[in-house]
Short mmCIF file of C-alpha atoms in Angstrom, two decimals:
data_model
loop_
_atom_site.label_atom_id
_atom_site.label_comp_id
_atom_site.label_asym_id
_atom_site.label_seq_id
_atom_site.Cartn_x
_atom_site.Cartn_y
_atom_site.Cartn_z
CA UNK L 189 55.07 55.74 59.56
CA UNK L 190 54.90 59.47 60.07
CA UNK L 191 51.69 60.80 61.50
CA UNK L 192 50.03 63.64 59.62
CA UNK L 193 48.20 66.26 61.64
CA UNK L 194 44.69 67.18 60.57
CA UNK L 195 44.22 70.79 59.51
CA UNK L 196 41.16 72.91 59.76
CA UNK L 197 39.04 73.67 56.73
CA UNK L 198 39.60 77.39 57.11
CA UNK L 199 43.33 76.91 56.80
CA UNK L 200 42.94 74.70 53.77
CA UNK L 201 40.93 77.27 51.86
CA UNK L 202 43.81 79.71 52.15
CA UNK L 203 46.13 77.28 50.42
CA UNK L 204 43.94 76.33 47.45
CA UNK L 205 42.98 78.17 44.28
CA UNK L 206 40.44 76.40 42.14
CA UNK L 207 40.95 76.41 38.37
CA UNK L 208 38.70 75.51 35.48
CA UNK L 209 38.67 72.22 33.55
CA UNK L 210 41.52 70.07 34.83
CA UNK L 211 41.81 72.27 37.90
CA UNK L 212 44.83 74.00 39.38
CA UNK L 213 45.59 73.63 43.06
CA UNK L 214 48.51 75.86 43.98
CA UNK L 215 50.38 76.42 47.22
CA UNK L 216 50.62 79.95 48.57
CA UNK L 217 54.23 79.31 49.55
CA UNK L 218 57.21 77.77 47.77
CA UNK L 219 57.52 74.23 49.13
CA UNK L 220 59.17 71.07 47.79
CA UNK L 221 56.97 69.47 45.14
CA UNK L 222 56.80 65.69 44.78
CA UNK L 223 55.30 64.11 41.67
CA UNK L 224 53.02 61.10 41.96
CA UNK L 225 51.29 58.91 39.38
CA UNK L 226 48.08 56.89 39.60
CA UNK L 227 46.31 54.74 37.01
CA UNK L 228 42.98 56.19 35.91
CA UNK L 229 40.28 54.86 33.60
CA UNK L 230 41.81 56.37 30.45
CA UNK L 231 45.48 56.54 31.48
CA UNK L 232 47.86 57.97 34.04
CA UNK L 233 46.87 60.74 36.43
CA UNK L 234 49.91 62.82 37.38
CA UNK L 235 49.87 65.09 40.42
CA UNK L 236 52.38 67.32 42.16
CA UNK L 237 52.08 67.33 45.94
CA UNK L 238 53.67 70.01 48.13
CA UNK L 239 54.70 68.73 51.56
CA UNK L 240 55.27 71.04 54.51
CA UNK L 241 56.95 68.91 57.16
CA UNK L 242 54.51 66.06 57.71
CA UNK L 243 51.55 67.91 56.20
CA UNK L 244 50.09 67.93 52.70
CA UNK L 245 50.01 71.61 51.78
CA UNK L 246 48.73 71.56 48.21
CA UNK L 247 48.06 69.27 45.26
CA UNK L 248 48.52 70.34 41.64
CA UNK L 249 47.13 68.41 38.68
CA UNK L 250 49.97 68.00 36.18
CA UNK L 251 48.14 65.96 33.54
CA UNK L 252 45.46 63.34 32.97
CA UNK L 253 43.51 61.71 30.14
CA UNK L 254 40.23 61.16 31.98
CA UNK L 255 36.92 62.11 30.39
CA UNK L 256 35.94 65.71 31.05
CA UNK L 257 32.61 66.05 32.76
CA UNK L 258 32.94 62.65 34.45
CA UNK L 259 36.34 63.19 36.06
CA UNK L 260 35.99 66.90 36.88
CA UNK L 261 33.99 66.35 40.10
CA UNK L 262 36.61 63.86 41.32
CA UNK L 263 39.42 66.42 41.01
CA UNK L 264 37.26 69.23 42.41
CA UNK L 265 36.03 67.28 45.44
CA UNK L 266 38.74 64.76 46.34
CA UNK L 267 41.76 67.05 46.28
CA UNK L 268 40.36 69.53 48.84
CA UNK L 269 39.06 66.62 50.93
CA UNK L 270 42.47 64.94 51.06
CA UNK L 271 44.16 68.21 52.03
CA UNK L 272 41.58 68.90 54.70
CA UNK L 273 41.56 65.41 56.19
CA UNK L 274 45.31 64.84 55.69
CA UNK L 275 44.71 61.19 54.78
CA UNK L 276 43.32 59.13 51.91
CA UNK L 277 40.32 57.60 53.67
CA UNK L 278 37.87 59.89 51.90
CA UNK L 279 34.83 58.88 49.87
CA UNK L 280 35.26 58.28 46.16
CA UNK L 281 33.15 60.48 43.92
CA UNK L 282 30.12 58.60 42.59
CA UNK L 283 30.43 57.94 38.87
CA UNK L 284 34.19 58.56 38.85
CA UNK L 285 35.55 55.65 40.87
CA UNK L 286 38.58 54.99 38.68
CA UNK L 287 39.59 58.64 38.65
CA UNK L 288 39.07 58.87 42.41
CA UNK L 289 41.27 55.83 43.01
CA UNK L 290 43.92 57.25 40.66
CA UNK L 291 44.03 60.53 42.59
CA UNK L 292 44.55 58.68 45.86
CA UNK L 293 47.20 56.44 44.30
CA UNK L 294 49.06 59.46 42.90
CA UNK L 295 48.99 61.30 46.25
CA UNK L 296 50.26 58.17 48.00
CA UNK L 297 53.07 57.84 45.44
CA UNK L 298 54.09 61.49 45.85
CA UNK L 299 53.95 61.33 49.65
CA UNK L 300 56.15 58.23 49.66
CA UNK L 301 58.83 60.19 47.81
CA UNK L 302 58.73 62.69 50.67
CA UNK L 303 59.16 59.90 53.21
CA UNK L 304 55.50 59.85 54.27
CA UNK L 305 53.53 56.61 54.16
CA UNK L 306 49.83 56.96 53.42
CA UNK L 307 47.49 53.98 53.37
CA UNK L 308 44.52 53.70 51.04
CA UNK L 309 41.59 52.09 52.82
CA UNK L 310 38.67 51.08 50.66
CA UNK L 311 35.79 53.40 51.41
CA UNK L 312 32.44 51.88 50.54
CA UNK L 313 29.96 54.44 49.30
CA UNK L 314 26.40 53.20 49.44
CA UNK L 315 24.39 53.67 46.28
CA UNK L 316 21.98 56.54 46.70
CA UNK L 317 18.38 56.00 45.76
CA UNK L 318 17.59 57.27 42.31
CA UNK L 319 14.48 59.26 41.60
CA UNK L 320 12.81 57.77 38.56
CA UNK L 321 11.83 59.92 35.64
CA UNK L 322 15.16 61.70 35.15
CA UNK L 323 16.05 59.86 31.96
CA UNK L 324 14.93 57.33 29.37
CA UNK L 325 14.19 53.95 30.91
CA UNK L 326 15.65 50.78 29.46
CA UNK L 327 15.52 47.14 30.51
CA UNK L 328 17.87 44.19 30.02
CA UNK L 329 18.15 40.63 31.28
CA UNK L 330 20.78 40.21 34.00
CA UNK L 331 22.16 37.07 35.61
CA UNK L 332 19.46 36.70 38.28
CA UNK L 333 16.82 39.24 37.29
CA UNK L 334 16.14 42.16 34.99
CA UNK L 335 18.39 45.22 35.05
CA UNK L 336 16.56 48.54 34.72
CA UNK L 337 18.44 51.73 33.89
CA UNK L 338 17.67 55.33 33.08
CA UNK L 339 19.83 57.06 30.49
CA UNK L 340 20.18 60.84 30.46
CA UNK L 341 21.02 62.51 27.16
CA UNK L 342 21.91 66.01 26.05
CA UNK L 343 20.99 65.98 22.40
CA UNK L 344 22.73 62.90 21.01
CA UNK L 345 25.26 62.76 23.84
CA UNK L 346 24.94 60.27 26.71
CA UNK L 347 25.57 62.27 29.89
CA UNK L 348 24.61 59.87 32.67
CA UNK L 349 23.30 56.38 33.39
CA UNK L 350 21.52 55.25 36.56
CA UNK L 351 20.62 51.72 37.59
CA UNK L 352 17.16 51.94 39.14
CA UNK L 353 16.75 48.22 39.72
CA UNK L 354 18.71 44.98 39.50
CA UNK L 355 18.60 41.59 41.19
CA UNK L 356 22.17 40.46 40.56
CA UNK L 357 24.76 39.89 43.28
CA UNK L 358 25.63 43.34 44.62
CA UNK L 359 29.37 42.74 45.12
CA UNK L 360 29.74 41.58 41.51
CA UNK L 361 27.17 43.73 39.73
CA UNK L 362 27.79 47.19 41.13
CA UNK L 363 31.52 47.42 40.26
CA UNK L 364 30.56 46.18 36.77
CA UNK L 365 27.87 48.86 36.46
CA UNK L 366 30.39 51.53 37.46
CA UNK L 367 33.01 50.36 34.97
CA UNK L 368 30.53 49.98 32.13
CA UNK L 369 28.97 53.37 32.82
CA UNK L 370 32.34 55.11 32.58
CA UNK L 371 33.23 53.17 29.43
CA UNK L 372 29.94 53.91 27.67
CA UNK L 373 29.95 57.62 28.52
CA UNK L 374 33.63 57.98 27.63
CA UNK L 375 33.25 56.26 24.25
CA UNK L 376 29.65 57.39 23.63
CA UNK L 377 29.01 53.83 22.50
CA UNK L 378 27.57 50.60 23.86
CA UNK L 379 30.23 48.64 21.99
CA UNK L 380 32.40 48.26 25.08
CA UNK L 381 34.15 45.26 26.62
CA UNK L 382 32.35 43.05 29.11
CA UNK L 383 33.59 43.17 32.69
CA UNK L 384 35.59 40.06 33.55
CA UNK L 385 33.72 37.86 36.02
CA UNK L 386 30.43 39.62 35.35
CA UNK L 387 29.66 38.74 31.73
CA UNK L 388 25.90 38.15 32.08
CA UNK L 389 25.46 41.21 34.24
CA UNK L 390 27.47 43.24 31.70
CA UNK L 391 25.32 41.97 28.84
CA UNK L 392 22.15 42.84 30.75
CA UNK L 393 23.38 46.35 31.55
CA UNK L 394 24.41 47.04 27.95
CA UNK L 395 21.11 45.59 26.71
CA UNK L 396 19.24 47.95 29.05
CA UNK L 397 21.20 50.97 27.84
CA UNK L 398 20.58 50.01 24.21
CA UNK L 399 16.88 49.61 24.98
CA UNK L 400 16.77 53.13 26.42
CA UNK L 401 18.69 54.62 23.51
CA UNK L 402 16.32 53.02 21.00
CA UNK L 403 13.29 54.77 22.51
#
């Protein structure tokens, strides 16, 4: 496996131009571009990665079908982080786990086509404490205890969902919360599929969101 040298942040800034919406990340020099694909929440995420020797020089977003507003922070934060760190062991963006994983997968795929092997190590991001009172509180019955959420709305649009309390098994419940949150915000509906292996937790989460929306 080729070793990739770490570059300084100051050097990275010179290589990146930030766009609006999807985001455009362009190289200042003409370098070979390698396309990579990762599987996001709503479909494929396609990136073009410019490689300069053993170094990732730039990453361009070719296309994606992820939900705007949810996925935007993942593209805006992860791409510069990967270029700066020159590896994929960077934190996923909270609330956009699937998009974050897809970006890493696409970069790995593109790098492999350039003869560079990058490993994706699972980075566990601890849930930050949530200040209550930011949204409408709702409560549902989970597998082991109640699930309490707060739902943020902009008019009739659901913009965010926080779990403020739950007593279910963390390793099972929290991935389910993340998946359900993305599904509900993307579809703007609570009529989403249960998460396999976490049916009762899923039902409790959806019940809590419905409870909040009915207030």
